Amino acid sequence: MKLTDDERAMLEGRDGPAVARAMDLLWRYGTALGAERLVETRNVAGTVTATTPFMRDFAVQRGGFDAVFSEFSLDSDEVVPIPKLKTFTSHLQLGFDPNQPEAMGVSEEIVQFYRKSEAYAAGLGVQLMNTCTPYQVGNVPTRGEHCAWMESSAVIYCNSVLGARTNTEGRESTGAAMLTGRIPYWGYHVDENRRGTHVVDLDLVVESTADWGMLGYFIGDFVQDKVPVVQGIGPVPNLQRLKHFGAAAASSGGVEMYHLVGVTPEAHTYEQAMGGNRPVARVRYGAAERRAVYERLNANGAATDVDYVMLGCPHYTIEQIWEAARLIEGRKVHENCELWIFTPRAIKTLADQNGYTAIIEAAGGKIFADSCSAMSRATPKGTKVVALDSAKQAHYLPAILGVEAWFGTTADCIDAACTGRWNGRLP
Ligand code: F3S
């Protein structure tokens, strides 16, 4: 892989040992991928904090957070001093909400450690957005902008809805990008890889957030890691619908890029979306396919007594919190059930200001920032049966926590929270 003079100077230590390690990592990574060069990036979404028990022990034993960055973000056994970051970086989701640790079963000792870790990240210049949805709280790359993002649901949104360019990066490559402003030029950075490969023709109107989640789940299964082009879109989907659609497609398959003809920025027409490609395969999505997806997402549900309703995967928008508040206002969460909603901390602040937190808390629900049950492995004590409005979470939570899961609309979930029973039906 070719390096520019500037990149070679970084590799040779001009900007210090951490930047040299970062450039060495990118050179090895890019070479393994077959990339011909690096590309400049001014936008990273990654993670640098030490929240797992293993990383906490590592930080203590090796003398601090530079050791964690060296080992886990730069693949360097030797501890190197980490300078201020060169690249704008937003922090992804974390393991718990540091402002409500008891409710998530986190000890004070861990909270104190975490606060030091967060202060370290802020000191480097990391933006503490703490969410899997950086695009809803200030990190909104423009069309064509080269990025280095982790988190599958964010990556697919970045590529498809914003028209920016990223592959699904990891902690190491984003760590190196933070220090160098570079990432290998391959995959979805390259025009030809962004063209459609498979075609999906809609035979029905897809409208609700749950329906967009089901469609995404169907398409991910169909195309796996290829690029679907969807035709026949009815009402234009908003941010939350595309957030659920992409997250689901990236869960049942490994989709990182899609086109919705007439909606997404590289698909004004079918021809533009395909970019001259002939479709590898084509499928229709109608009532029978929708029912089959619904049944598959509910295959884990057996007992209808629901212990826990989790909303906010990917992290809820303010519109979704507003909707949840409207659905629950004047009602009460059932004594045998809990309702937890997850959102970025900036949106939690807005929900507080708008009075939605008060409405949800008055009903007996909770709003948490920064994390989710899949990331934190935290659920209310004794949880056996969960209700979800996220196809992504319905895909992962039973496998991660060994619980039964029901999938449905937000209204179905709020109803389950208030009755303690699952009564969801496919409308
Ligand atoms: Fe976000 Fe957790 Fe879902 S990190 S995408 S809410 S699994």
Tab-separated table of C-alpha atoms and ligand atoms in Angstrom:
chain	number	residue	atom	x	y	z
A	1	MET	CA	0.000	0.000	0.000
A	2	LYS	CA	1.350	3.384	-1.005
A	3	LEU	CA	1.836	6.101	1.614
A	4	THR	CA	2.120	9.827	0.937
A	5	ASP	CA	5.139	11.739	2.190
A	6	ASP	CA	3.079	13.023	5.105
A	7	GLU	CA	1.916	9.514	6.026
A	8	ARG	CA	5.448	8.150	5.761
A	9	ALA	CA	6.675	10.912	8.070
A	10	MET	CA	4.020	9.898	10.618
A	11	LEU	CA	5.124	6.277	10.293
A	12	GLU	CA	8.719	7.288	10.892
A	13	GLY	CA	7.921	9.097	14.113
A	14	ARG	CA	7.664	12.755	13.121
A	15	ASP	CA	4.530	13.199	15.270
A	16	GLY	CA	5.600	10.994	18.168
A	17	PRO	CA	5.412	7.304	19.030
A	18	ALA	CA	1.612	6.966	19.327
A	19	VAL	CA	1.026	8.405	15.860
A	20	ALA	CA	3.816	6.171	14.491
A	21	ARG	CA	2.108	3.113	16.051
A	22	ALA	CA	-1.239	4.244	14.617
A	23	MET	CA	0.216	4.629	11.117
A	24	ASP	CA	1.925	1.256	11.378
A	25	LEU	CA	-1.417	-0.327	12.350
A	26	LEU	CA	-3.170	1.311	9.394
A	27	TRP	CA	-0.408	0.215	7.044
A	28	ARG	CA	-0.720	-3.405	8.197
A	29	TYR	CA	-4.532	-3.281	8.136
A	30	GLY	CA	-4.714	-1.628	4.704
A	31	THR	CA	-2.156	-4.015	3.252
A	32	ALA	CA	-4.107	-7.033	4.535
A	33	LEU	CA	-7.265	-5.627	2.943
A	34	GLY	CA	-5.551	-5.048	-0.383
A	35	ALA	CA	-6.126	-1.279	-0.198
A	36	GLU	CA	-3.895	0.725	-2.523
A	37	ARG	CA	-3.816	3.784	-0.291
A	38	LEU	CA	-5.238	5.579	2.711
A	39	VAL	CA	-7.863	8.307	2.542
A	40	GLU	CA	-8.113	11.386	4.741
A	41	THR	CA	-10.911	11.417	7.271
A	42	ARG	CA	-12.080	14.132	9.623
A	43	ASN	CA	-14.821	12.093	11.246
A	44	VAL	CA	-14.458	9.102	13.566
A	45	ALA	CA	-17.082	7.301	15.666
A	46	GLY	CA	-15.344	4.894	17.998
A	47	THR	CA	-14.659	3.987	21.568
A	48	VAL	CA	-11.714	4.590	23.897
A	49	THR	CA	-13.084	4.142	27.394
A	50	ALA	CA	-12.250	1.171	29.640
A	51	THR	CA	-15.548	-0.221	30.835
A	52	THR	CA	-15.156	-3.994	30.652
A	53	PRO	CA	-13.780	-5.762	33.751
A	54	PHE	CA	-10.783	-6.951	31.741
A	55	MET	CA	-9.903	-3.428	30.618
A	56	ARG	CA	-10.382	-2.049	34.108
A	57	ASP	CA	-7.932	-4.604	35.505
A	58	PHE	CA	-5.566	-3.899	32.644
A	59	ALA	CA	-5.628	-0.150	33.346
A	60	VAL	CA	-4.910	-0.746	37.031
A	61	GLN	CA	-2.095	-3.223	36.422
A	62	ARG	CA	-0.416	-1.275	33.615
A	63	GLY	CA	-0.702	2.153	35.196
A	64	GLY	CA	-3.537	3.981	33.485
A	65	PHE	CA	-5.550	4.759	30.412
A	66	ASP	CA	-2.660	5.383	28.019
A	67	ALA	CA	-1.896	1.677	28.526
A	68	VAL	CA	-5.465	0.769	27.559
A	69	PHE	CA	-5.301	2.980	24.443
A	70	SER	CA	-1.895	1.559	23.482
A	71	GLU	CA	-2.969	-2.064	23.843
A	72	PHE	CA	-6.569	-2.011	22.670
A	73	SER	CA	-6.631	0.873	20.190
A	74	LEU	CA	-3.102	0.724	18.763
A	75	ASP	CA	-2.207	-2.957	19.169
A	76	SER	CA	0.980	-1.885	20.980
A	77	ASP	CA	2.388	-3.906	23.889
A	78	GLU	CA	4.571	-0.966	24.769
A	79	VAL	CA	2.734	1.849	26.544
A	80	VAL	CA	3.069	5.067	24.543
A	81	PRO	CA	1.880	8.519	25.641
A	82	ILE	CA	-1.324	9.351	23.766
A	83	PRO	CA	-1.474	12.930	22.442
A	84	LYS	CA	-4.594	15.018	21.800
A	85	LEU	CA	-6.580	13.598	18.912
A	86	LYS	CA	-6.085	14.952	15.413
A	87	THR	CA	-9.534	13.926	14.166
A	88	PHE	CA	-13.054	14.877	15.288
A	89	THR	CA	-14.257	11.821	17.186
A	90	SER	CA	-17.587	10.952	18.773
A	91	HIS	CA	-17.797	8.281	21.435
A	92	LEU	CA	-20.147	5.357	20.903
A	93	GLN	CA	-22.401	3.742	23.484
A	94	LEU	CA	-21.143	2.628	26.881
A	95	GLY	CA	-21.874	-0.083	29.418
A	96	PHE	CA	-24.219	1.820	31.722
A	97	ASP	CA	-25.773	5.163	32.603
A	98	PRO	CA	-23.353	6.787	35.081
A	99	ASN	CA	-26.139	8.965	36.461
A	100	GLN	CA	-28.387	6.014	37.371
A	101	PRO	CA	-25.931	3.220	38.171
A	102	GLU	CA	-27.910	1.585	41.007
A	103	ALA	CA	-30.908	0.998	38.763
A	104	MET	CA	-28.625	-0.857	36.345
A	105	GLY	CA	-26.901	-2.823	39.121
A	106	VAL	CA	-23.535	-1.046	38.822
A	107	SER	CA	-21.396	-0.484	41.929
A	108	GLU	CA	-20.055	2.892	43.066
A	109	GLU	CA	-16.485	1.653	42.630
A	110	ILE	CA	-17.104	0.993	38.942
A	111	VAL	CA	-18.812	4.346	38.514
A	112	GLN	CA	-15.797	6.129	39.999
A	113	PHE	CA	-13.456	4.241	37.705
A	114	TYR	CA	-15.702	4.996	34.765
A	115	ARG	CA	-15.727	8.724	35.537
A	116	LYS	CA	-11.926	8.773	35.361
A	117	SER	CA	-12.061	6.900	32.066
A	118	GLU	CA	-14.570	9.373	30.661
A	119	ALA	CA	-12.469	12.328	31.845
A	120	TYR	CA	-9.465	10.780	30.106
A	121	ALA	CA	-11.443	10.478	26.851
A	122	ALA	CA	-12.650	14.072	27.103
A	123	GLY	CA	-9.065	15.174	27.768
A	124	LEU	CA	-7.993	13.608	24.483
A	125	GLY	CA	-10.702	15.570	22.691
A	126	VAL	CA	-13.289	12.803	22.277
A	127	GLN	CA	-16.866	14.099	22.044
A	128	LEU	CA	-18.817	12.253	24.732
A	129	MET	CA	-21.972	11.679	22.716
A	130	ASN	CA	-22.117	8.127	24.091
A	131	THR	CA	-24.541	6.712	21.602
A	132	CYS	CA	-24.899	4.234	18.774
A	133	THR	CA	-26.733	7.039	16.915
A	134	PRO	CA	-24.169	9.858	16.659
A	135	TYR	CA	-26.070	11.195	13.643
A	136	GLN	CA	-28.929	12.359	15.864
A	137	VAL	CA	-26.837	14.356	18.320
A	138	GLY	CA	-24.394	16.390	16.262
A	139	ASN	CA	-22.156	14.057	14.287
A	140	VAL	CA	-23.797	14.299	10.877
A	141	PRO	CA	-21.281	13.781	8.072
A	142	THR	CA	-22.108	15.194	4.657
A	143	ARG	CA	-22.590	13.313	1.414
A	144	GLY	CA	-19.325	11.909	0.121
A	145	GLU	CA	-17.439	12.595	3.367
A	146	HIS	CA	-14.986	9.831	4.255
A	147	CYS	CA	-15.512	8.575	7.810
A	148	ALA	CA	-14.184	5.872	10.111
A	149	TRP	CA	-17.159	4.584	12.084
A	150	MET	CA	-17.827	1.550	14.246
A	151	GLU	CA	-21.284	0.160	15.164
A	152	SER	CA	-23.250	-1.573	12.422
A	153	SER	CA	-26.487	0.401	12.809
A	154	ALA	CA	-24.584	3.700	12.611
A	155	VAL	CA	-22.486	2.586	9.649
A	156	ILE	CA	-25.477	1.625	7.513
A	157	TYR	CA	-27.181	4.940	8.320
A	158	CYS	CA	-24.005	6.881	7.525
A	159	ASN	CA	-23.541	5.224	4.119
A	160	SER	CA	-27.133	4.918	2.994
A	161	VAL	CA	-29.108	7.829	4.435
A	162	LEU	CA	-26.370	10.459	4.706
A	163	GLY	CA	-24.387	9.344	1.652
A	164	ALA	CA	-21.154	9.585	3.628
A	165	ARG	CA	-18.596	6.775	3.301
A	166	THR	CA	-17.392	4.280	5.858
A	167	ASN	CA	-16.761	0.603	6.364
A	168	THR	CA	-17.612	-1.073	9.670
A	169	GLU	CA	-14.404	-0.290	11.481
A	170	GLY	CA	-13.153	-1.654	14.795
A	171	ARG	CA	-11.686	-0.222	17.977
A	172	GLU	CA	-8.138	-0.482	16.579
A	173	SER	CA	-8.711	1.103	13.181
A	174	THR	CA	-10.818	3.927	14.632
A	175	GLY	CA	-8.186	4.471	17.341
A	176	ALA	CA	-5.531	4.804	14.640
A	177	ALA	CA	-7.783	7.097	12.585
A	178	MET	CA	-8.293	9.379	15.606
A	179	LEU	CA	-4.538	10.003	15.772
A	180	THR	CA	-3.696	10.176	12.066
A	181	GLY	CA	-6.799	11.382	10.211
A	182	ARG	CA	-6.486	8.411	7.835
A	183	ILE	CA	-8.306	5.145	7.108
A	184	PRO	CA	-7.730	2.549	4.344
A	185	TYR	CA	-9.415	3.420	1.059
A	186	TRP	CA	-11.418	0.317	0.205
A	187	GLY	CA	-14.946	-1.127	0.502
A	188	TYR	CA	-17.620	1.557	0.779
A	189	HIS	CA	-15.158	4.405	0.303
A	190	VAL	CA	-14.977	3.362	-3.358
A	191	ASP	CA	-17.745	4.317	-5.848
A	192	GLU	CA	-18.107	0.934	-7.520
A	193	ASN	CA	-18.696	-0.922	-4.242
A	194	ARG	CA	-21.640	1.324	-3.399
A	195	ARG	CA	-23.720	0.246	-6.380
A	196	GLY	CA	-26.764	-1.966	-5.923
A	197	THR	CA	-26.443	-5.725	-6.310
A	198	HIS	CA	-29.886	-7.075	-5.341
A	199	VAL	CA	-33.391	-5.706	-5.988
A	200	VAL	CA	-36.363	-5.734	-3.619
A	201	ASP	CA	-39.806	-4.800	-5.012
A	202	LEU	CA	-42.342	-3.731	-2.402
A	203	ASP	CA	-45.844	-5.109	-2.878
A	204	LEU	CA	-47.289	-3.269	0.116
A	205	VAL	CA	-47.105	0.074	1.857
A	206	VAL	CA	-44.435	0.098	4.561
A	207	GLU	CA	-45.222	2.804	7.053
A	208	SER	CA	-44.784	2.215	10.788
A	209	THR	CA	-41.412	1.982	12.528
A	210	ALA	CA	-42.096	-1.685	13.323
A	211	ASP	CA	-42.852	-2.316	9.653
A	212	TRP	CA	-39.603	-0.701	8.554
A	213	GLY	CA	-37.786	-2.896	11.084
A	214	MET	CA	-39.447	-6.012	9.661
A	215	LEU	CA	-38.589	-5.005	6.101
A	216	GLY	CA	-34.947	-4.452	7.111
A	217	TYR	CA	-34.864	-7.842	8.803
A	218	PHE	CA	-36.237	-9.503	5.656
A	219	ILE	CA	-33.769	-7.721	3.381
A	220	GLY	CA	-30.694	-8.443	5.531
A	221	ASP	CA	-31.534	-12.117	5.420
A	222	PHE	CA	-31.990	-11.955	1.644
A	223	VAL	CA	-28.850	-10.030	0.633
A	224	GLN	CA	-26.514	-10.829	3.564
A	225	ASP	CA	-23.586	-8.404	3.077
A	226	LYS	CA	-24.525	-7.080	-0.385
A	227	VAL	CA	-26.206	-3.817	-1.444
A	228	PRO	CA	-30.014	-3.962	-1.796
A	229	VAL	CA	-31.994	-1.531	-3.950
A	230	VAL	CA	-35.580	-1.162	-2.756
A	231	GLN	CA	-38.304	-0.038	-5.180
A	232	GLY	CA	-41.927	0.919	-4.619
A	233	ILE	CA	-41.477	3.068	-1.497
A	234	GLY	CA	-44.736	4.653	-0.343
A	235	PRO	CA	-44.686	7.447	2.249
A	236	VAL	CA	-41.154	8.767	2.743
A	237	PRO	CA	-39.673	7.184	5.903
A	238	ASN	CA	-38.329	9.508	8.593
A	239	LEU	CA	-35.129	9.223	10.641
A	240	GLN	CA	-36.447	6.723	13.184
A	241	ARG	CA	-37.909	4.422	10.541
A	242	LEU	CA	-34.643	4.309	8.620
A	243	LYS	CA	-32.748	3.874	11.898
A	244	HIS	CA	-34.796	0.738	12.658
A	245	PHE	CA	-34.691	-0.472	9.046
A	246	GLY	CA	-30.895	-0.250	8.822
A	247	ALA	CA	-30.267	-1.720	12.272
A	248	ALA	CA	-32.428	-4.731	11.398
A	249	ALA	CA	-30.774	-5.259	7.990
A	250	ALA	CA	-27.352	-5.131	9.643
A	251	SER	CA	-28.507	-7.774	12.177
A	252	SER	CA	-30.128	-10.476	10.054
A	253	GLY	CA	-27.414	-9.901	7.437
A	254	GLY	CA	-24.305	-7.781	7.333
A	255	VAL	CA	-25.736	-4.950	5.242
A	256	GLU	CA	-23.656	-1.749	5.377
A	257	MET	CA	-25.254	0.110	2.458
A	258	TYR	CA	-28.662	0.186	0.783
A	259	HIS	CA	-30.586	2.317	-1.656
A	260	LEU	CA	-34.250	3.318	-1.463
A	261	VAL	CA	-35.178	4.524	-4.936
A	262	GLY	CA	-36.418	8.109	-4.792
A	263	VAL	CA	-35.397	8.548	-1.143
A	264	THR	CA	-31.709	7.959	-0.377
A	265	PRO	CA	-29.078	10.289	-1.854
A	266	GLU	CA	-27.401	7.939	-4.304
A	267	ALA	CA	-30.684	6.538	-5.638
A	268	HIS	CA	-32.640	9.291	-7.349
A	269	THR	CA	-33.464	6.633	-9.930
A	270	TYR	CA	-33.187	2.856	-10.123
A	271	GLU	CA	-30.473	3.240	-12.771
A	272	GLN	CA	-28.407	5.506	-10.534
A	273	ALA	CA	-28.733	3.080	-7.609
A	274	MET	CA	-27.579	0.116	-9.700
A	275	GLY	CA	-24.797	2.116	-11.391
A	276	GLY	CA	-24.806	-0.238	-14.387
A	277	ASN	CA	-24.853	-3.454	-12.316
A	278	ARG	CA	-27.207	-6.243	-13.330
A	279	PRO	CA	-29.131	-7.553	-10.300
A	280	VAL	CA	-27.683	-10.736	-8.828
A	281	ALA	CA	-31.140	-11.620	-7.493
A	282	ARG	CA	-34.570	-10.059	-7.129
A	283	VAL	CA	-37.365	-10.615	-4.586
A	284	ARG	CA	-40.828	-9.275	-3.790
A	285	TYR	CA	-41.896	-8.256	-0.299
A	286	GLY	CA	-45.610	-8.581	0.271
A	287	ALA	CA	-48.102	-9.644	2.941
A	288	ALA	CA	-46.849	-13.253	3.143
A	289	GLU	CA	-43.213	-12.194	3.559
A	290	ARG	CA	-44.207	-9.621	6.184
A	291	ARG	CA	-46.094	-12.241	8.169
A	292	ALA	CA	-43.184	-14.678	7.969
A	293	VAL	CA	-40.759	-12.041	9.305
A	294	TYR	CA	-43.139	-11.167	12.129
A	295	GLU	CA	-43.415	-14.819	13.114
A	296	ARG	CA	-39.672	-15.267	12.958
A	297	LEU	CA	-39.074	-12.248	15.185
A	298	ASN	CA	-41.610	-13.638	17.659
A	299	ALA	CA	-40.343	-17.209	17.534
A	300	ASN	CA	-38.708	-16.733	20.932
A	301	GLY	CA	-41.885	-15.657	22.679
A	302	ALA	CA	-43.903	-18.302	24.552
A	303	ALA	CA	-45.037	-17.020	27.976
A	304	THR	CA	-47.321	-14.006	27.672
A	305	ASP	CA	-46.461	-12.565	31.094
A	306	VAL	CA	-43.963	-9.811	30.301
A	307	ASP	CA	-41.369	-8.790	32.942
A	308	TYR	CA	-39.524	-6.143	31.026
A	309	VAL	CA	-40.207	-3.745	28.150
A	310	MET	CA	-37.093	-2.309	26.559
A	311	LEU	CA	-37.353	0.547	24.070
A	312	GLY	CA	-34.510	2.438	22.424
A	313	CYS	CA	-32.552	0.160	20.108
A	314	PRO	CA	-31.010	1.946	18.305
A	315	HIS	CA	-31.166	4.786	20.810
A	316	TYR	CA	-34.546	6.491	20.782
A	317	THR	CA	-35.048	9.821	19.032
A	318	ILE	CA	-36.807	12.669	20.812
A	319	GLU	CA	-39.804	11.958	18.565
A	320	GLN	CA	-39.942	8.376	19.829
A	321	ILE	CA	-39.727	9.515	23.458
A	322	TRP	CA	-42.508	12.014	22.787
A	323	GLU	CA	-44.561	9.191	21.272
A	324	ALA	CA	-43.875	6.885	24.242
A	325	ALA	CA	-44.841	9.672	26.666
A	326	ARG	CA	-48.107	10.233	24.811
A	327	LEU	CA	-48.876	6.508	24.858
A	328	ILE	CA	-48.239	6.103	28.590
A	329	GLU	CA	-49.491	9.410	29.998
A	330	GLY	CA	-52.132	8.736	32.659
A	331	ARG	CA	-51.344	5.009	32.794
A	332	LYS	CA	-49.133	2.965	35.153
A	333	VAL	CA	-46.500	0.352	34.509
A	334	HIS	CA	-47.759	-2.970	35.856
A	335	GLU	CA	-46.338	-4.047	39.216
A	336	ASN	CA	-44.793	-7.179	37.678
A	337	CYS	CA	-43.153	-5.341	34.801
A	338	GLU	CA	-40.549	-2.645	34.177
A	339	LEU	CA	-40.198	-0.179	31.315
A	340	TRP	CA	-36.710	1.058	30.402
A	341	ILE	CA	-36.065	3.451	27.514
A	342	PHE	CA	-32.542	4.124	26.163
A	343	THR	CA	-31.429	7.306	24.427
A	344	PRO	CA	-28.319	9.480	23.982
A	345	ARG	CA	-27.598	11.715	26.965
A	346	ALA	CA	-28.227	14.884	24.921
A	347	ILE	CA	-31.717	13.648	24.069
A	348	LYS	CA	-32.323	12.611	27.669
A	349	THR	CA	-31.648	16.254	28.608
A	350	LEU	CA	-34.181	17.381	26.019
A	351	ALA	CA	-36.706	14.829	27.292
A	352	ASP	CA	-36.157	16.180	30.820
A	353	GLN	CA	-36.699	19.755	29.631
A	354	ASN	CA	-39.820	18.878	27.639
A	355	GLY	CA	-41.417	17.057	30.559
A	356	TYR	CA	-41.400	13.617	28.864
A	357	THR	CA	-39.115	12.117	31.495
A	358	ALA	CA	-41.503	13.267	34.197
A	359	ILE	CA	-44.481	11.703	32.388
A	360	ILE	CA	-42.677	8.397	31.861
A	361	GLU	CA	-41.342	8.320	35.420
A	362	ALA	CA	-44.765	9.183	36.838
A	363	ALA	CA	-46.053	6.087	35.060
A	364	GLY	CA	-43.256	4.031	36.620
A	365	GLY	CA	-40.889	3.847	33.620
A	366	LYS	CA	-37.245	4.920	33.416
A	367	ILE	CA	-35.145	6.663	30.769
A	368	PHE	CA	-31.466	5.755	30.683
A	369	ALA	CA	-28.669	7.437	28.731
A	370	ASP	CA	-25.531	6.090	27.079
A	371	SER	CA	-26.193	2.343	27.027
A	372	CYS	CA	-28.729	-0.441	26.414
A	373	SER	CA	-29.529	-3.880	27.770
A	374	ALA	CA	-27.520	-5.677	25.084
A	375	MET	CA	-24.401	-3.590	25.805
A	376	SER	CA	-24.724	-3.543	29.581
A	377	ARG	CA	-26.173	-7.053	29.999
A	378	ALA	CA	-28.442	-5.219	32.453
A	379	THR	CA	-32.132	-5.971	32.781
A	380	PRO	CA	-34.508	-5.708	35.721
A	381	LYS	CA	-33.839	-8.484	38.236
A	382	GLY	CA	-35.402	-11.812	37.374
A	383	THR	CA	-36.266	-10.884	33.780
A	384	LYS	CA	-37.467	-13.858	31.776
A	385	VAL	CA	-39.759	-12.360	29.126
A	386	VAL	CA	-39.043	-9.119	27.258
A	387	ALA	CA	-41.137	-7.014	24.884
A	388	LEU	CA	-39.342	-4.978	22.206
A	389	ASP	CA	-40.136	-2.658	19.302
A	390	SER	CA	-36.733	-3.254	17.726
A	391	ALA	CA	-36.049	-6.100	15.305
A	392	LYS	CA	-32.338	-5.737	16.049
A	393	GLN	CA	-32.845	-6.176	19.766
A	394	ALA	CA	-35.281	-9.079	19.192
A	395	HIS	CA	-32.516	-10.702	17.154
A	396	TYR	CA	-29.799	-10.315	19.800
A	397	LEU	CA	-31.303	-10.151	23.288
A	398	PRO	CA	-32.560	-13.751	23.557
A	399	ALA	CA	-29.127	-15.013	22.471
A	400	ILE	CA	-27.226	-12.662	24.797
A	401	LEU	CA	-29.380	-13.001	27.910
A	402	GLY	CA	-31.290	-16.243	27.391
A	403	VAL	CA	-34.667	-14.495	27.686
A	404	GLU	CA	-37.867	-14.911	25.697
A	405	ALA	CA	-38.685	-11.940	23.460
A	406	TRP	CA	-41.777	-10.492	21.839
A	407	PHE	CA	-41.558	-8.032	18.965
A	408	GLY	CA	-44.234	-5.508	18.032
A	409	THR	CA	-45.122	-1.847	17.688
A	410	THR	CA	-44.255	0.767	20.286
A	411	ALA	CA	-47.946	0.847	21.231
A	412	ASP	CA	-47.926	-2.958	21.736
A	413	CYS	CA	-44.887	-2.582	23.988
A	414	ILE	CA	-46.333	0.242	26.076
A	415	ASP	CA	-49.488	-1.808	26.426
A	416	ALA	CA	-47.425	-4.799	27.596
A	417	ALA	CA	-45.666	-2.564	30.144
A	418	CYS	CA	-49.003	-1.392	31.556
A	419	THR	CA	-50.787	-4.760	31.598
A	420	GLY	CA	-47.825	-7.080	32.204
A	421	ARG	CA	-49.062	-9.198	29.284
A	422	TRP	CA	-48.192	-9.493	25.621
A	423	ASN	CA	-51.202	-8.892	23.390
A	424	GLY	CA	-49.355	-7.840	20.241
A	425	ARG	CA	-50.836	-8.855	16.891
A	426	LEU	CA	-49.698	-8.229	13.352
A	427	PRO	CA	-52.027	-5.463	12.122
B	1	F3S	FE1	-27.617	0.753	20.208
B	1	F3S	FE2	-27.639	-1.158	21.983
B	1	F3S	FE3	-29.159	-1.332	19.909
B	1	F3S	S1	-25.905	-0.004	21.369
B	1	F3S	S2	-28.088	-0.298	18.285
B	1	F3S	S3	-29.280	0.234	21.517
B	1	F3S	S4	-27.953	-2.986	20.760
